mmCIF file with all atom_site columns, C-alpha atoms in Angstrom:
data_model
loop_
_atom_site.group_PDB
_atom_site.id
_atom_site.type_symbol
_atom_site.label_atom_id
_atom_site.label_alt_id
_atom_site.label_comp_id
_atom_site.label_asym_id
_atom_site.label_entity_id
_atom_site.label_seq_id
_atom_site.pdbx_PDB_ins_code
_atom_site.Cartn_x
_atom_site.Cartn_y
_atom_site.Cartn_z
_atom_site.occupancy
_atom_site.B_iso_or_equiv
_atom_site.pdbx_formal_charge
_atom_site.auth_seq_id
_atom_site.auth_comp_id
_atom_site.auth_asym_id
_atom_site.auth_atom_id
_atom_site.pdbx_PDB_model_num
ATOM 1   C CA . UNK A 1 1   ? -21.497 -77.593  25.930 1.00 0.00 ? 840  UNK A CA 1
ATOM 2   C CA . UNK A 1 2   ? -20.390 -80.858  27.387 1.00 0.00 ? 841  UNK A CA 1
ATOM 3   C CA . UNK A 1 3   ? -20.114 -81.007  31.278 1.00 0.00 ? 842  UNK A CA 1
ATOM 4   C CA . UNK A 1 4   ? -16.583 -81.363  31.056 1.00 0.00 ? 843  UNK A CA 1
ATOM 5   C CA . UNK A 1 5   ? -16.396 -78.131  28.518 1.00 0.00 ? 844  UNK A CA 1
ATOM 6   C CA . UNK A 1 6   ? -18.505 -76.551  31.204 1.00 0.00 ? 845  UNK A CA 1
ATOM 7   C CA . UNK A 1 7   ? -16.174 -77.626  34.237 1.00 0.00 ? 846  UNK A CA 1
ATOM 8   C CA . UNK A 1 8   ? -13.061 -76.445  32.529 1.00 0.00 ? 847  UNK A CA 1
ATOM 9   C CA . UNK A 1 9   ? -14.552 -72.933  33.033 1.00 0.00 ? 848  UNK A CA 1
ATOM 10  C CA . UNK A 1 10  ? -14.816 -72.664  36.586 1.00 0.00 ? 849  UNK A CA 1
ATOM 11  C CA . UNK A 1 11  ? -12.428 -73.547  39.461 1.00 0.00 ? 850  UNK A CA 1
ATOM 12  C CA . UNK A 1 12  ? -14.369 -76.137  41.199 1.00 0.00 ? 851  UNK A CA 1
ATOM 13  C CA . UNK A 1 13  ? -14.214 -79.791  41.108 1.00 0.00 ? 852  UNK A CA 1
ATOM 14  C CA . UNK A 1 14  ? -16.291 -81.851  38.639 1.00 0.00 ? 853  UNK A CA 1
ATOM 15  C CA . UNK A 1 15  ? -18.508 -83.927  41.380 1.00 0.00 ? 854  UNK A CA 1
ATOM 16  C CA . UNK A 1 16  ? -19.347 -80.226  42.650 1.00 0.00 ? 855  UNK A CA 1
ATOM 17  C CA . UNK A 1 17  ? -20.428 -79.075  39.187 1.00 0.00 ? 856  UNK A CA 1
ATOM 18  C CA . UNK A 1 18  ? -22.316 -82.295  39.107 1.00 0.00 ? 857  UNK A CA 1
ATOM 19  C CA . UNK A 1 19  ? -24.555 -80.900  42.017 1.00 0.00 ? 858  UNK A CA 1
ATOM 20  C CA . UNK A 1 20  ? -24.571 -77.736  40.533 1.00 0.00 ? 859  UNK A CA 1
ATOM 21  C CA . UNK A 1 21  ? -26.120 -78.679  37.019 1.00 0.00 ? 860  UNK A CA 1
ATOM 22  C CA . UNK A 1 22  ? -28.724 -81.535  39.506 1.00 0.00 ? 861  UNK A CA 1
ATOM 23  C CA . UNK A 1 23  ? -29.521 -78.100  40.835 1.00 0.00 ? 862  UNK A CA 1
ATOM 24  C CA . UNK A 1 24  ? -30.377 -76.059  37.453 1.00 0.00 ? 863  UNK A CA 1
ATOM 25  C CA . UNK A 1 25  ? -31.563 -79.446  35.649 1.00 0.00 ? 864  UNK A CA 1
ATOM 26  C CA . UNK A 1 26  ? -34.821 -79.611  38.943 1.00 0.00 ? 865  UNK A CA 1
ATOM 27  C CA . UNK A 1 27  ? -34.887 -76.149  37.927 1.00 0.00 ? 866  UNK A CA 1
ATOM 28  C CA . UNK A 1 28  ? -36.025 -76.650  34.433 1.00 0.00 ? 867  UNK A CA 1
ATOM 29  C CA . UNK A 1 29  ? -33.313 -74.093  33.810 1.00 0.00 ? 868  UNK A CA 1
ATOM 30  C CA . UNK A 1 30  ? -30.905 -76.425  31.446 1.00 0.00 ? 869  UNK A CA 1
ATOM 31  C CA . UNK A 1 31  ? -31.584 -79.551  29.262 1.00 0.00 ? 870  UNK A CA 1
ATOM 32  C CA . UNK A 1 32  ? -29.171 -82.553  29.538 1.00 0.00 ? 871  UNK A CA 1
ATOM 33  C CA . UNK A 1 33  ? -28.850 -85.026  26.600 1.00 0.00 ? 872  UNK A CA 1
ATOM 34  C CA . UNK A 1 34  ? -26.845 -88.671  27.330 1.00 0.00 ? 873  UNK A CA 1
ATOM 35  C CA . UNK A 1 35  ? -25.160 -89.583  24.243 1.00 0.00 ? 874  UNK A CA 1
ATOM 36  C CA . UNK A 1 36  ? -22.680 -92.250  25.354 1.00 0.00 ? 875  UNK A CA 1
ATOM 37  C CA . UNK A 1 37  ? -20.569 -91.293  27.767 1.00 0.00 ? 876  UNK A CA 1
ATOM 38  C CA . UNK A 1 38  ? -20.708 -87.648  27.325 1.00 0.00 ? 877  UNK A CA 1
ATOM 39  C CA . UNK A 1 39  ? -23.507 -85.165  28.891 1.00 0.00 ? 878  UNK A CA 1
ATOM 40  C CA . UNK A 1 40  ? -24.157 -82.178  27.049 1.00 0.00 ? 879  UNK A CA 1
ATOM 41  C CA . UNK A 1 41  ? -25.817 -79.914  28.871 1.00 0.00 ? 880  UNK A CA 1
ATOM 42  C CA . UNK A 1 42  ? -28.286 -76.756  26.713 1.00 0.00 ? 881  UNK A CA 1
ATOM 43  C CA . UNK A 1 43  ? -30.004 -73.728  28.441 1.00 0.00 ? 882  UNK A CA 1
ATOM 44  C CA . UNK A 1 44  ? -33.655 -73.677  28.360 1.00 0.00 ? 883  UNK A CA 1
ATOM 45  C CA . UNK A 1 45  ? -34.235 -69.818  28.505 1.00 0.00 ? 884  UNK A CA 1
ATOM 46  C CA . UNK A 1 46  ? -37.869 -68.398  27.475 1.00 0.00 ? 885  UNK A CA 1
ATOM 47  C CA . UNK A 1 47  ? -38.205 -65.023  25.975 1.00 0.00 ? 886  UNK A CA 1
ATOM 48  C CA . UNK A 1 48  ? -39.068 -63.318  28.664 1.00 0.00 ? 887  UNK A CA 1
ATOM 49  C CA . UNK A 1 49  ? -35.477 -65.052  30.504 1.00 0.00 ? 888  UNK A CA 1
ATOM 50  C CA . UNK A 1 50  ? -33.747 -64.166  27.333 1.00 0.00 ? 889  UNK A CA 1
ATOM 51  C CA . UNK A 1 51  ? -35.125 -60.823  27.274 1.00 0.00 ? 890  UNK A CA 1
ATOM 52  C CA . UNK A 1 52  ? -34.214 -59.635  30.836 1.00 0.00 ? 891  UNK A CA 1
ATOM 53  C CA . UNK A 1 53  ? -30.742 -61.336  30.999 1.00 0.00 ? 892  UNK A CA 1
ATOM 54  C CA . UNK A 1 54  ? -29.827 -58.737  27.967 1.00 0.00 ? 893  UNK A CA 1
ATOM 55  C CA . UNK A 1 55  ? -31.466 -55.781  29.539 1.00 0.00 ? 894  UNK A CA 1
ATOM 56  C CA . UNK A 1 56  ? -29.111 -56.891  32.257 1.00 0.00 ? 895  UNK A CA 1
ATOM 57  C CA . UNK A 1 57  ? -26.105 -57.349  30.314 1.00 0.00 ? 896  UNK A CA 1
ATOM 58  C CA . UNK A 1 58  ? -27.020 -54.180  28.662 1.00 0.00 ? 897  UNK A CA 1
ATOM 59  C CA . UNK A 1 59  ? -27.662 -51.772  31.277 1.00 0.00 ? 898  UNK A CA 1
ATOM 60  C CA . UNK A 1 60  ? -24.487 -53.461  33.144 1.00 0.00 ? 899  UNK A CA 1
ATOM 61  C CA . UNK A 1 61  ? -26.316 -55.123  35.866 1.00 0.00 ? 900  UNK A CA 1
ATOM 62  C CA . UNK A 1 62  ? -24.775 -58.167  37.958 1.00 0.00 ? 901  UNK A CA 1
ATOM 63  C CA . UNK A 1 63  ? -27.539 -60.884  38.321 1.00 0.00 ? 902  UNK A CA 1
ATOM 64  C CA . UNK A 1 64  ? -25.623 -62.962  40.289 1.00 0.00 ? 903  UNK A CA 1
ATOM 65  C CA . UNK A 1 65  ? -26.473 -62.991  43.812 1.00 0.00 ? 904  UNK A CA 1
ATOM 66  C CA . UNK A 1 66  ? -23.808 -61.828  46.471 1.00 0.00 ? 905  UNK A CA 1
ATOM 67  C CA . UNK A 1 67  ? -21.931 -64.188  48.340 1.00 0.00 ? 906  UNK A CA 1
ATOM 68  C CA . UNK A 1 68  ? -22.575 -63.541  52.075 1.00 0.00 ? 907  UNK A CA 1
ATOM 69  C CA . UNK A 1 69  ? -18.954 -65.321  53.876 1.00 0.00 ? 908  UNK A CA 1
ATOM 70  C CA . UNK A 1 70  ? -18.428 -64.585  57.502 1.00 0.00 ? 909  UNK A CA 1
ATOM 71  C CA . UNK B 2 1   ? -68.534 -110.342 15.875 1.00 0.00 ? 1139 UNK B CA 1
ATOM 72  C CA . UNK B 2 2   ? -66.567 -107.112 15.707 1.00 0.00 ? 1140 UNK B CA 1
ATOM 73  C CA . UNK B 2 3   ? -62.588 -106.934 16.877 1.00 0.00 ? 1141 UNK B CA 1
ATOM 74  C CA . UNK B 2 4   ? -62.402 -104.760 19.697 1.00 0.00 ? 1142 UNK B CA 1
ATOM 75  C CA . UNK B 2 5   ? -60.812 -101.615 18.345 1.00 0.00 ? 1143 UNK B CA 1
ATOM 76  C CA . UNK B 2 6   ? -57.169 -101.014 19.489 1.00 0.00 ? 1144 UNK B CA 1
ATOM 77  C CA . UNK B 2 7   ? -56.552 -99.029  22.823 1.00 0.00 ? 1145 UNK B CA 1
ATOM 78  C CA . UNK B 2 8   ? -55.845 -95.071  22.450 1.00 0.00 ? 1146 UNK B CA 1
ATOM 79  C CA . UNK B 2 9   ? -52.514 -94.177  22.622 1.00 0.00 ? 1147 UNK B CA 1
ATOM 80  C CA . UNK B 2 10  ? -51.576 -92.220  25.628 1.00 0.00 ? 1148 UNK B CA 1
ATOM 81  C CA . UNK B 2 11  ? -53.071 -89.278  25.436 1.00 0.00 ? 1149 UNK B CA 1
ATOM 82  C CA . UNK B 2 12  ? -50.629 -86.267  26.363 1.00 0.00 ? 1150 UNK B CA 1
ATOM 83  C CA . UNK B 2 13  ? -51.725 -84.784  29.942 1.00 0.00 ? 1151 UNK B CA 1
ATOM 84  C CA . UNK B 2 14  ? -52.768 -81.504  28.728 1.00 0.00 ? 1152 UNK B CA 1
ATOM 85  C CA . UNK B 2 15  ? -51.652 -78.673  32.229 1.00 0.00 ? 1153 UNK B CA 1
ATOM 86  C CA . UNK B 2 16  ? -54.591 -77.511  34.415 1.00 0.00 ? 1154 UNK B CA 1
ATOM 87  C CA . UNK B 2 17  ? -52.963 -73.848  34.029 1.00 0.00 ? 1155 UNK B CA 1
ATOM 88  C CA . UNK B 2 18  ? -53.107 -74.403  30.835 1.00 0.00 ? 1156 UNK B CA 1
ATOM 89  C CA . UNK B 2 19  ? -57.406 -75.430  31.159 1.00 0.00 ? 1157 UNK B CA 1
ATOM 90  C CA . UNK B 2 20  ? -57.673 -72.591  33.730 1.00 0.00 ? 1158 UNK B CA 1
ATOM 91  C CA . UNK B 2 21  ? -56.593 -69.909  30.850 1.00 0.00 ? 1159 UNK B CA 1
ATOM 92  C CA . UNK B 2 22  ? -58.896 -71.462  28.702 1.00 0.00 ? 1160 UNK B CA 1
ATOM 93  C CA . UNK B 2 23  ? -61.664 -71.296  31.164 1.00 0.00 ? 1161 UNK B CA 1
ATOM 94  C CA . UNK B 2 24  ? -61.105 -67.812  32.319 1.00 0.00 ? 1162 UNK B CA 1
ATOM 95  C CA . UNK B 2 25  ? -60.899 -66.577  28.478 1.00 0.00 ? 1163 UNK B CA 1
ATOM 96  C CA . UNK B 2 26  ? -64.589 -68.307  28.002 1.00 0.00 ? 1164 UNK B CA 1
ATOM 97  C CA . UNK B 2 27  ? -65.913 -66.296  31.016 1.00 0.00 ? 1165 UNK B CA 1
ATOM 98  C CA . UNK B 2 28  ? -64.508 -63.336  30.786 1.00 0.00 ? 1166 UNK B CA 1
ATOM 99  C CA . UNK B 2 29  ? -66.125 -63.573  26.575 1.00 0.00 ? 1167 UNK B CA 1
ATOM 100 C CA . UNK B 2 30  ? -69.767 -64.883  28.373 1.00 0.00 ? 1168 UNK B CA 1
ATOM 101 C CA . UNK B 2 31  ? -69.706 -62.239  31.476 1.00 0.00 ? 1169 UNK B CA 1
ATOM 102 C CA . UNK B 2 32  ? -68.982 -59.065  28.525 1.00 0.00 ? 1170 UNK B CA 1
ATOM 103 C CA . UNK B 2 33  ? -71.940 -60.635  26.685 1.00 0.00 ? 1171 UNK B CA 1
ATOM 104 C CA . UNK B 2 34  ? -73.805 -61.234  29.547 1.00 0.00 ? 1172 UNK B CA 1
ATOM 105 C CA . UNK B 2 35  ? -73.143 -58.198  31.287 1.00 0.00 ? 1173 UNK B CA 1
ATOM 106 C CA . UNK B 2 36  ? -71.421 -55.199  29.297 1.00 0.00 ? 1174 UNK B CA 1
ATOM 107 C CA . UNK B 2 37  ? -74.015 -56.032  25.988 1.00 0.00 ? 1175 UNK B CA 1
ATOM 108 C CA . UNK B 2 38  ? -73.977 -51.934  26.049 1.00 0.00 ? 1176 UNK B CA 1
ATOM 109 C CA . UNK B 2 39  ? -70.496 -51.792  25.976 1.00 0.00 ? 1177 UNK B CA 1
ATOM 110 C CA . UNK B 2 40  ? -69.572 -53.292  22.756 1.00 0.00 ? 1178 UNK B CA 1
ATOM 111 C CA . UNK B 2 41  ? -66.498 -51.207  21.789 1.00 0.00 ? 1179 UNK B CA 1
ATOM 112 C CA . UNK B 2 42  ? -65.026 -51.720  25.487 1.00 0.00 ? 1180 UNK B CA 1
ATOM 113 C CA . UNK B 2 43  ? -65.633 -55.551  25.317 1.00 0.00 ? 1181 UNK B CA 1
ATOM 114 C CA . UNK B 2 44  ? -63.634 -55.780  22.408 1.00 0.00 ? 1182 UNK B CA 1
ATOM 115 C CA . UNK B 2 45  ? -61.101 -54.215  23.121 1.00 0.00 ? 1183 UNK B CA 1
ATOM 116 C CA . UNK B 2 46  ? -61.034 -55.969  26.187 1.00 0.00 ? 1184 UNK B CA 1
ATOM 117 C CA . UNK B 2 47  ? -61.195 -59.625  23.941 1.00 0.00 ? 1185 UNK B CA 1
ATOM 118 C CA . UNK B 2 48  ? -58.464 -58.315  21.925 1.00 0.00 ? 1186 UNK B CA 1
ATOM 119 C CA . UNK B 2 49  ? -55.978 -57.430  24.399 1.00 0.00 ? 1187 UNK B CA 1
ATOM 120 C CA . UNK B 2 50  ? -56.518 -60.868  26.094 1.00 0.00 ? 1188 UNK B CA 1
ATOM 121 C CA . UNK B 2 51  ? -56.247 -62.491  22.944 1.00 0.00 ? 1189 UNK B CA 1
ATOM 122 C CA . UNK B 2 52  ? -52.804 -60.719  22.370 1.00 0.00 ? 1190 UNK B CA 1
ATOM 123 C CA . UNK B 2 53  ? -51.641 -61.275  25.979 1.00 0.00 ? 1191 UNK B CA 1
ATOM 124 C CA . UNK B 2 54  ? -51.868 -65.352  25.197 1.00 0.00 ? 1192 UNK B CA 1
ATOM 125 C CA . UNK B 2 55  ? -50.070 -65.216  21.997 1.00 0.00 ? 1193 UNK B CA 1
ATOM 126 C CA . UNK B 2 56  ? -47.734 -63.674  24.324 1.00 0.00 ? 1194 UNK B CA 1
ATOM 127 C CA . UNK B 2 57  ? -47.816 -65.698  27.268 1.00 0.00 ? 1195 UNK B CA 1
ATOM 128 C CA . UNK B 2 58  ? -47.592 -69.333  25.120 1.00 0.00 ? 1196 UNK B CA 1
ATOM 129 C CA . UNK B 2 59  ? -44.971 -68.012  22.242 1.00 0.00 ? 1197 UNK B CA 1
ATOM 130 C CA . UNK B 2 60  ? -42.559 -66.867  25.700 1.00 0.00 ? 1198 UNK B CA 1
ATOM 131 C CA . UNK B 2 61  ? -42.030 -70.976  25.979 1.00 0.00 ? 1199 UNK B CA 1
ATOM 132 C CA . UNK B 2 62  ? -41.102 -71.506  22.305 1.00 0.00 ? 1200 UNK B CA 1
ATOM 133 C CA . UNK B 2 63  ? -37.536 -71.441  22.873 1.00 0.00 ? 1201 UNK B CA 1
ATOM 134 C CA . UNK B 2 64  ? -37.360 -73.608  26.255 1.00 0.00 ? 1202 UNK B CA 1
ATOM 135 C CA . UNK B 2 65  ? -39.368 -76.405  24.101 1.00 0.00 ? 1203 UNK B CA 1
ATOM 136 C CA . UNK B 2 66  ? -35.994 -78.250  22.739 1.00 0.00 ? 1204 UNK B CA 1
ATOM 137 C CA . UNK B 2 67  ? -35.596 -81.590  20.854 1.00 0.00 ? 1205 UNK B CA 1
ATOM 138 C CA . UNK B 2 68  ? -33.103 -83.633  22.013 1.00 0.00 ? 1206 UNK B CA 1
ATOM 139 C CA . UNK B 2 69  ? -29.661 -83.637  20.292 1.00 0.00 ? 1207 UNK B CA 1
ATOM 140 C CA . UNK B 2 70  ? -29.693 -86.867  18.619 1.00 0.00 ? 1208 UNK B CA 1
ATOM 141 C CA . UNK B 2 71  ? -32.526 -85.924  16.457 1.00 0.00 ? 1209 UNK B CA 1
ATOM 142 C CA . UNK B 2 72  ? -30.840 -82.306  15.231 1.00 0.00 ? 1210 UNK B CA 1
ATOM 143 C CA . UNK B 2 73  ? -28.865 -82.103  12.522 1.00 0.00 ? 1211 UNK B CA 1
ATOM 144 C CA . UNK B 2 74  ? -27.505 -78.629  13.515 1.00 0.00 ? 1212 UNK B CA 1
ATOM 145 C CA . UNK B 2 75  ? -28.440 -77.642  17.021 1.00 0.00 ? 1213 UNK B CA 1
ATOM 146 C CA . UNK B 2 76  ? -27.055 -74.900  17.697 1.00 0.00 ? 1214 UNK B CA 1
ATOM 147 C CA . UNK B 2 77  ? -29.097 -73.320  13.955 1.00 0.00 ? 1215 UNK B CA 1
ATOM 148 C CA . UNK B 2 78  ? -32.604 -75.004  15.039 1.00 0.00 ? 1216 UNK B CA 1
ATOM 149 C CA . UNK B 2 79  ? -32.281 -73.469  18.691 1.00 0.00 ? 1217 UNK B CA 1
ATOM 150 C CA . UNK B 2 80  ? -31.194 -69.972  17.062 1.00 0.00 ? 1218 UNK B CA 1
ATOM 151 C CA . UNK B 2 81  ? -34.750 -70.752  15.388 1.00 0.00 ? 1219 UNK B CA 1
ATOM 152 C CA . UNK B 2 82  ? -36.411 -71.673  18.333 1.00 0.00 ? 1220 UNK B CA 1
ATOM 153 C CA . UNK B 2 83  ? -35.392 -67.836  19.917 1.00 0.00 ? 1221 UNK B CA 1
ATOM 154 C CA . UNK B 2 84  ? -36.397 -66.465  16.544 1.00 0.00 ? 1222 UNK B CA 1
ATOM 155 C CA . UNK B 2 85  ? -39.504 -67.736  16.583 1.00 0.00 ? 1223 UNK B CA 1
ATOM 156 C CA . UNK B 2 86  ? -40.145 -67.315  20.110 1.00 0.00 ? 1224 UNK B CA 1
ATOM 157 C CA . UNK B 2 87  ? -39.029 -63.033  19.963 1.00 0.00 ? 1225 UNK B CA 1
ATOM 158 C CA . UNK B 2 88  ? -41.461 -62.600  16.967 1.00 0.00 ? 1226 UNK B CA 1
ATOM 159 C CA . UNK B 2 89  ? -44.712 -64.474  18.390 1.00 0.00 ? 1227 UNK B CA 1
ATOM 160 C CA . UNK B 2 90  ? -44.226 -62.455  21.743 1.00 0.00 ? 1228 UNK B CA 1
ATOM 161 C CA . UNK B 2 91  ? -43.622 -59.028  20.025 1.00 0.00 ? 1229 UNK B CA 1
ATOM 162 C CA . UNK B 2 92  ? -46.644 -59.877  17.648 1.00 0.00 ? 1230 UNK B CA 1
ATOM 163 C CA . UNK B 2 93  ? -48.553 -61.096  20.160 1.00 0.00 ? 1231 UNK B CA 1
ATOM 164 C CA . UNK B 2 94  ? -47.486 -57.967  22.223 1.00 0.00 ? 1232 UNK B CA 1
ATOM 165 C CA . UNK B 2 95  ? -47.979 -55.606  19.429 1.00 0.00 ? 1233 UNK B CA 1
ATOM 166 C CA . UNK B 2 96  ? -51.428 -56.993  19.306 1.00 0.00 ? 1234 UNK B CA 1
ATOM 167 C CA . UNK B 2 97  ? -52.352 -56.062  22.458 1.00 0.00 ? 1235 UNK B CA 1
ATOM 168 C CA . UNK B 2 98  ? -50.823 -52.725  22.335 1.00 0.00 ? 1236 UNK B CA 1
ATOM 169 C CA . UNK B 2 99  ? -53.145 -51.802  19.336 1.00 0.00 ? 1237 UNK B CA 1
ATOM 170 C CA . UNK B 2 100 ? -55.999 -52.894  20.934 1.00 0.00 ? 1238 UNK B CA 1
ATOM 171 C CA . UNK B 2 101 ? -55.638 -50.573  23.526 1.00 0.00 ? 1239 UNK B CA 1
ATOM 172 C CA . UNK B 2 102 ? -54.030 -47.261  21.085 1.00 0.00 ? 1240 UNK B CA 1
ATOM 173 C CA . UNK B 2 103 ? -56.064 -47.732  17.912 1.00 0.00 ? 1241 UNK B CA 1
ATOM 174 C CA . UNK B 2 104 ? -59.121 -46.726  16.617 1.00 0.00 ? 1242 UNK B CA 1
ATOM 175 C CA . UNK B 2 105 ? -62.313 -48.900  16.317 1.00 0.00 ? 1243 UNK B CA 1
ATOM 176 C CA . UNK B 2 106 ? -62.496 -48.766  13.232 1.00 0.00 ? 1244 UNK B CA 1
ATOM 177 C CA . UNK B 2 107 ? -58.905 -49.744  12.020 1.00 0.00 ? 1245 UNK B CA 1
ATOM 178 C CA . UNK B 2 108 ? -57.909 -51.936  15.073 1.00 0.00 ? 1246 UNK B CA 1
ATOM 179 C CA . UNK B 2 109 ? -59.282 -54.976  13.141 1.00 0.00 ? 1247 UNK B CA 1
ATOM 180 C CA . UNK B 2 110 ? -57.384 -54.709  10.346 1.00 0.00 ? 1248 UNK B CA 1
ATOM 181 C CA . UNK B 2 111 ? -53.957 -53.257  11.976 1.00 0.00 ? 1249 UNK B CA 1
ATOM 182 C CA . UNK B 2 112 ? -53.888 -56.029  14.438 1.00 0.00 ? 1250 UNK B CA 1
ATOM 183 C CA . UNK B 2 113 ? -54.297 -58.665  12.016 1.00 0.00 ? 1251 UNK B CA 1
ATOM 184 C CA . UNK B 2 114 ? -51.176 -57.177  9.932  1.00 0.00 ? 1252 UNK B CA 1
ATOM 185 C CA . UNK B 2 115 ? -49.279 -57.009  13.036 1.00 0.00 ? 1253 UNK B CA 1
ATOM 186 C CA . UNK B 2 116 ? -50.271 -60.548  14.196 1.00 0.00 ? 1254 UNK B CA 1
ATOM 187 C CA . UNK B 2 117 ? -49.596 -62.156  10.839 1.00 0.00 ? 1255 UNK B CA 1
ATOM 188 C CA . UNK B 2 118 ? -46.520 -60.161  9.908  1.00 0.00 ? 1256 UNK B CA 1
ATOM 189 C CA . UNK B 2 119 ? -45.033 -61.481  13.062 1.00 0.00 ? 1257 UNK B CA 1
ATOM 190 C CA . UNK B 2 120 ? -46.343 -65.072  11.898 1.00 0.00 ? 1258 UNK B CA 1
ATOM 191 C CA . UNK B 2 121 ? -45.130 -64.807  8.473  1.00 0.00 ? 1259 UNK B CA 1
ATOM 192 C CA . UNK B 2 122 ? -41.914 -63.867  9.529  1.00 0.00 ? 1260 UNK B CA 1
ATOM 193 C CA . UNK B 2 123 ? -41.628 -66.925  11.732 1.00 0.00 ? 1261 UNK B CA 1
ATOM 194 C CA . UNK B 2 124 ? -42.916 -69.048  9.136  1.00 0.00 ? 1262 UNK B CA 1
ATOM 195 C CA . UNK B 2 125 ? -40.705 -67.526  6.472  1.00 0.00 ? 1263 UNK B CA 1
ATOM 196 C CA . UNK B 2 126 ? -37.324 -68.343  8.458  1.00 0.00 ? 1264 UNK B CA 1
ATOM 197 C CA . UNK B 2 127 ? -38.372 -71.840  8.663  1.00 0.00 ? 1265 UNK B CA 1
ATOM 198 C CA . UNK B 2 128 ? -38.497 -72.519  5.245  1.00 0.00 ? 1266 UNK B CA 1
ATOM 199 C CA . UNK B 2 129 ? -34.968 -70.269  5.402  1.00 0.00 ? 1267 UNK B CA 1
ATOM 200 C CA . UNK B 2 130 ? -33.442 -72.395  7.324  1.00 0.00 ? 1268 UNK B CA 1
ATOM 201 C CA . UNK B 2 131 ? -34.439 -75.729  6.016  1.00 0.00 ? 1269 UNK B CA 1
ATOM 202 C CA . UNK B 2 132 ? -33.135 -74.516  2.331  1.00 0.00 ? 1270 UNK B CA 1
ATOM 203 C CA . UNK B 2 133 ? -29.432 -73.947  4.265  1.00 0.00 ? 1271 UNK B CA 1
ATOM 204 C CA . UNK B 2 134 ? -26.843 -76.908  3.524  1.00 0.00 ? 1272 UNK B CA 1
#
């Protein structure tokens, strides 16, 4: 999906999401490919990723971590 | 007088992890010679589930390996081949290793092998698959 695609999806702004896929990109977690103006951003998942993420899904787990607020 | 030959191209840095799997896989092999000659069955075995474990271990970055977009036709079918190919070298190279630890001497040869290559053939198979699609 393109970054804006991506953007449209969540309620942040788009120099946030910027820092955000920085972030996952260091990671080695997503690929980005320039063509032109548009970013499109692809996850790099191994088998292993793939594999526990649908055990996850599966089972009903919640992988995200939990936002601590004060 | 000879033309000096043209330089090498760049050789690709090849990962030390990647040397310090080979290396441990060589002595593990020489310390079982060396040491567990008695033991042949055991050292196998031993050989065998290593073996499987880094069919495993390199087929689990298969689908992270992507080209980039502008050389795809369809990306979105060549990364659902990526997974594919990924999910069988793991479970074959899993498999592998399983039935070198469950099966019995004298048929864990052959078993393996059927497991490793099935998995292998399969791979192989939906690559020429997918290239005959429009």
């Amino acid at each position: 999906m393109t970054a804006g695609e991506l953007a449209d999806h969540f309620d942040v702004t788009k120099p946030t999401m910027s820092a955000h896929f920085t972030v996952l990109l260091s990671a080695g977690l997503i690929e980005a490919d320039k063509q032109g103006r548009t970013i499109t951003y692809r996850l790099r998942m191994s088998v292993l990723e793939d594999a526990v993420l649908g055990f996850a899904d599966t089972l009903g787990i919640d992988l995200k971590p939990k936002s601590t607020t004060s | 007088m000879n033309a000096a030959p043209p330089p090498l191209a760049r050789a690709k840095k090849i990962p030390r992890r990647d040397v310090f799997i080979a290396l441990a896989f060589l002595a593990v092999a020489s310390a079982l010679s060396l040491f567990a000659s008695d033991y042949f069955e055991l050292s196998q075995r031993i050989l065998g589930i290593m073996a499987g474990l880094m069919v495993a271990f390199y087929a689990n970055a298969v689908p992270k390996a992507l080209k980039p977009l502008a050389k795809l036709k369809n990306p979105a079918r060549y990364e659902a081949l990526q997974r594919f190919i990924g999910w069988c070298l793991v479970l074959g190279g899993l498999g592998y290793a399983i039935v070198w630890i469950t099966v019995p001497f004298a048929y864990v040869i052959p078993v393996g092998i059927a497991l490793l290559g099935s998995s292998l053939a399969l791979a192989v198979g939906r690559c020429f698959w997918v290239r005959r699609l429009p």
